[in-house]
Coordinates of N, CA and C in Angstrom, one line a residue:
X911 N 197.0 225.1 94.5 CA 196.8 224.0 93.8 C 198.9 224.0 93.3
X912 N 198.6 222.8 92.8 CA 199.6 222.2 92.9 C 200.2 221.7 91.1
X913 N 201.2 221.7 90.6 CA 201.4 221.5 89.0 C 201.9 219.9 89.3
X914 N 201.5 219.0 88.3 CA 201.7 217.4 88.7 C 201.7 216.8 87.2
X915 N 202.6 216.1 86.9 CA 203.1 215.8 85.7 C 201.8 214.4 85.8
X916 N 201.1 214.4 84.6 CA 200.0 213.4 84.2 C 200.3 212.5 83.2
X917 N 201.5 213.0 82.3 CA 201.7 212.1 81.2 C 203.0 212.7 80.1
X918 N 203.0 212.0 79.3 CA 203.8 212.4 78.1 C 202.9 212.7 76.8
X919 N 203.6 213.7 76.2 CA 202.5 214.1 74.9 C 202.2 213.0 74.1
X920 N 203.1 212.0 73.8 CA 202.7 210.7 73.0 C 201.8 209.8 73.4
X921 N 201.6 209.7 74.7 CA 200.6 208.6 75.5 C 199.3 209.3 75.2
X922 N 199.0 210.3 74.7 CA 197.5 210.9 74.8 C 197.6 210.9 72.9
X923 N 196.2 209.8 72.7 CA 196.3 209.8 71.3 C 195.3 211.0 70.9
X924 N 195.8 211.3 69.6 CA 195.4 212.5 68.9 C 193.7 212.2 68.2
X925 N 192.7 213.0 68.8 CA 191.5 212.9 68.7 C 190.9 212.0 69.6
X926 N 191.6 211.7 70.5 CA 190.7 210.8 71.9 C 191.4 211.5 73.0
X927 N 191.1 210.4 74.0 CA 191.2 210.6 75.5 C 192.1 209.8 76.1
X928 N 192.7 210.1 77.2 CA 193.5 209.0 78.0 C 192.8 209.6 79.6
X929 N 192.5 208.7 80.5 CA 192.3 208.7 81.7 C 193.6 208.7 82.6
X930 N 193.6 209.9 83.7 CA 194.5 209.7 84.7 C 193.8 209.8 86.0
X931 N 194.3 209.7 87.0 CA 193.8 210.1 88.3 C 195.0 211.0 89.0
X932 N 194.6 212.1 89.4 CA 195.6 213.1 90.1 C 195.0 213.5 91.5
X933 N 195.4 213.1 92.5 CA 195.2 213.5 93.8 C 193.4 212.7 94.1
X934 N 193.3 211.6 93.5 CA 191.9 211.0 93.7 C 191.2 211.7 92.9
X935 N 191.5 212.5 91.9 CA 190.6 213.3 91.0 C 190.7 212.3 89.5
X936 N 189.7 212.0 89.3 CA 189.9 211.2 87.7 C 189.5 212.1 86.7
X937 N 190.8 212.5 85.8 CA 190.8 213.4 84.6 C 190.8 212.9 83.3
X938 N 190.4 213.7 82.5 CA 190.5 212.8 81.0 C 191.2 214.1 80.1
X939 N 192.5 213.6 79.5 CA 193.1 214.4 79.0 C 193.0 213.9 77.3
X940 N 192.8 215.1 76.9 CA 192.3 215.3 75.1 C 193.6 215.9 74.4
X941 N 193.7 215.1 73.1 CA 194.7 215.8 72.5 C 193.8 216.2 71.1
X942 N 193.7 217.7 70.8 CA 192.8 218.1 69.4 C 193.9 218.8 68.9
X943 N 194.0 218.5 67.5 CA 195.1 219.1 66.6 C 196.6 219.5 67.3
X944 N 196.8 218.7 67.9 CA 198.2 218.7 68.6 C 198.0 219.3 70.0
X945 N 196.8 219.9 70.3 CA 196.7 220.8 71.4 C 196.3 219.6 72.7
X946 N 196.9 219.9 73.9 CA 196.2 219.0 75.3 C 195.4 219.8 76.0
X947 N 194.3 219.2 76.2 CA 193.4 219.6 77.2 C 193.1 219.1 78.2
X948 N 192.4 219.1 79.6 CA 192.1 218.5 80.6 C 190.7 219.0 81.5
X949 N 189.9 217.8 81.3 CA 189.0 218.1 82.2 C 188.5 216.9 83.2
X950 N 187.8 217.2 83.8 CA 187.1 215.9 84.9 C 186.6 214.8 83.8
X951 N 187.0 213.8 84.5 CA 186.8 212.2 83.8 C 185.1 211.7 83.9
X952 N 184.5 212.7 84.7 CA 183.0 212.4 85.1 C 181.9 213.4 84.5
X953 N 181.2 212.7 83.8 CA 180.1 213.7 83.3 C 179.0 214.0 84.5
X954 N 179.0 215.5 84.5 CA 178.0 215.9 85.5 C 176.4 215.4 85.4
X955 N 176.2 214.7 84.4 CA 174.8 214.4 84.5 C 174.4 213.3 85.3
X956 N 175.0 212.2 85.2 CA 174.7 210.7 86.1 C 175.9 210.4 86.3
X957 N 177.3 211.0 86.3 CA 178.4 210.4 87.0 C 179.2 209.2 85.9
X958 N 178.5 208.9 84.7 CA 179.2 207.9 83.8 C 180.8 208.9 83.9
X959 N 181.6 207.8 83.6 CA 183.0 207.9 83.2 C 183.4 208.2 81.7
X960 N 183.7 209.4 81.4 CA 184.2 209.6 80.0 C 184.9 208.5 79.5
X961 N 186.0 208.4 79.9 CA 187.0 207.4 79.3 C 186.4 206.2 78.8
X962 N 185.1 205.6 79.3 CA 184.7 204.4 79.2 C 183.3 204.4 78.1
X963 N 182.6 205.8 78.0 CA 181.3 206.1 77.3 C 181.9 207.6 76.6
X964 N 182.5 207.6 75.6 CA 182.5 208.5 74.8 C 182.6 208.5 73.6
X965 N 182.4 209.5 72.9 CA 182.9 210.0 71.2 C 183.3 211.0 71.3
X966 N 184.2 211.3 70.2 CA 184.6 212.8 70.1 C 184.1 213.6 68.9
X967 N 183.7 214.5 68.7 CA 183.2 215.0 67.4 C 183.8 216.5 67.3
X968 N 185.1 216.4 66.7 CA 185.6 217.7 66.6 C 186.2 218.1 67.6
X969 N 185.7 219.5 68.4 CA 186.2 220.1 69.7 C 185.1 219.5 70.7
X970 N 184.4 218.6 70.4 CA 183.4 218.4 71.6 C 183.5 216.7 71.7
X971 N 183.3 216.5 73.2 CA 183.0 215.3 73.7 C 181.7 214.8 74.2
X972 N 181.5 213.6 73.6 CA 180.0 213.3 74.0 C 179.7 212.2 74.9
X973 N 179.1 212.3 75.8 CA 179.2 211.0 77.1 C 178.1 210.1 76.3
X974 N 178.2 209.0 76.0 CA 177.5 208.4 75.4 C 176.6 207.6 76.2
X975 N 176.6 207.7 77.4 CA 175.6 207.3 78.5 C 174.3 207.7 78.3
X976 N 174.1 209.2 78.0 CA 173.0 209.4 77.7 C 173.1 210.9 76.9
X977 N 173.9 211.2 76.2 CA 174.1 212.1 74.8 C 174.8 213.5 75.3
X978 N 174.6 213.8 76.3 CA 175.3 215.0 76.7 C 176.4 215.4 75.8
X979 N 177.0 216.7 75.4 CA 178.1 217.4 74.7 C 178.9 218.4 75.3
X980 N 180.1 218.2 75.4 CA 180.9 219.5 76.1 C 181.6 219.8 75.1
X981 N 182.3 220.9 75.0 CA 183.6 221.7 74.8 C 184.5 221.2 75.4
X982 N 185.5 220.6 74.5 CA 186.7 219.9 75.3 C 187.6 221.0 75.8
X983 N 187.7 222.3 74.9 CA 188.7 223.4 75.3 C 188.3 223.9 76.4
X984 N 186.6 224.2 76.5 CA 186.3 225.1 77.9 C 185.4 224.4 78.9
X985 N 185.1 223.1 78.5 CA 184.3 222.4 79.3 C 182.7 222.7 79.4
X986 N 182.7 223.6 78.4 CA 180.9 224.0 78.6 C 180.0 222.9 77.8
X987 N 178.6 223.1 78.4 CA 177.7 222.0 78.2 C 177.2 222.5 76.9
X988 N 177.2 221.9 75.8 CA 176.7 222.3 74.4 C 175.2 221.7 74.1
X989 N 175.3 220.4 74.7 CA 173.9 219.4 74.3 C 173.8 218.7 75.9
X990 N 172.1 219.1 76.3 CA 171.8 218.4 77.6 C 171.6 216.8 77.1
X991 N 171.7 216.1 78.0 CA 170.5 216.6 79.1 C 171.4 217.1 80.6
X992 N 172.9 217.2 80.4 CA 173.3 217.5 81.2 C 173.4 219.4 81.6
X993 N 173.3 219.5 82.7 CA 172.9 221.1 82.6 C 174.6 222.0 83.4
X994 N 175.4 221.2 84.0 CA 176.4 221.7 84.2 C 177.9 221.3 83.3
X995 N 178.6 222.2 83.2 CA 179.8 222.2 82.5 C 180.9 221.1 82.9
X996 N 181.7 220.6 82.4 CA 182.8 220.1 82.7 C 183.8 221.0 83.6
X997 N 184.3 220.3 84.6 CA 185.7 220.9 85.3 C 186.7 221.0 84.3
X998 N 187.2 222.1 84.0 CA 188.6 222.1 83.6 C 189.8 222.4 84.1
X999 N 191.1 221.9 83.6 CA 192.2 222.0 84.4 C 193.1 222.7 83.4
X1000 N 194.0 223.5 84.1 CA 195.2 224.2 83.2 C 196.2 223.3 82.9
X1001 N 196.6 223.2 81.4 CA 197.5 222.3 81.0 C 198.8 222.9 80.8
X1002 N 200.1 222.4 81.1 CA 201.6 222.9 80.7 C 202.3 221.9 80.0
X1003 N 203.0 222.3 79.0 CA 203.7 221.1 78.8 C 205.5 221.6 78.6
X1004 N 206.3 220.8 79.2 CA 207.5 220.9 79.2 C 208.3 219.5 78.6
X1005 N 209.0 220.3 77.5 CA 209.3 219.1 76.8 C 208.5 218.2 76.0
X1006 N 208.5 217.1 76.6 CA 207.4 216.1 75.9 C 206.6 215.5 77.4
X1007 N 206.7 216.2 78.5 CA 206.0 216.0 79.5 C 204.8 217.0 80.1
X1008 N 203.5 216.7 80.2 CA 202.6 217.2 80.3 C 202.0 217.3 81.8
X1009 N 201.8 218.3 82.4 CA 201.3 219.1 83.8 C 199.8 219.5 83.8
X1010 N 199.4 219.3 84.8 CA 198.0 220.0 84.7 C 198.2 220.7 86.4
X1011 N 197.4 221.9 86.3 CA 197.2 222.3 87.9 C 195.9 221.5 88.4
X1012 N 196.5 221.0 89.7 CA 195.3 220.3 90.3 C 195.6 220.6 91.8

């Protein structure tokens, strides 16, 4: 795995997500309470793209295609119909630059 710069801190809106592509992998970057988290941008239920179909509820993201919810910090599935978690990526901040391990 390599550390890849994906954004600056200010490019990620608080309480929302920003889609980025890293090595042909679509990722969603979230800023919750000033902290940044990274997950796959693809819902494991029926492959909907979260950046186009989502609602944020505190520390959870809902895929609005079918209502699945996931913990943004851990990727854990907290509400079906999805049975699998979201893949998560390690995030690091250097200055105002955001990096993920991908």
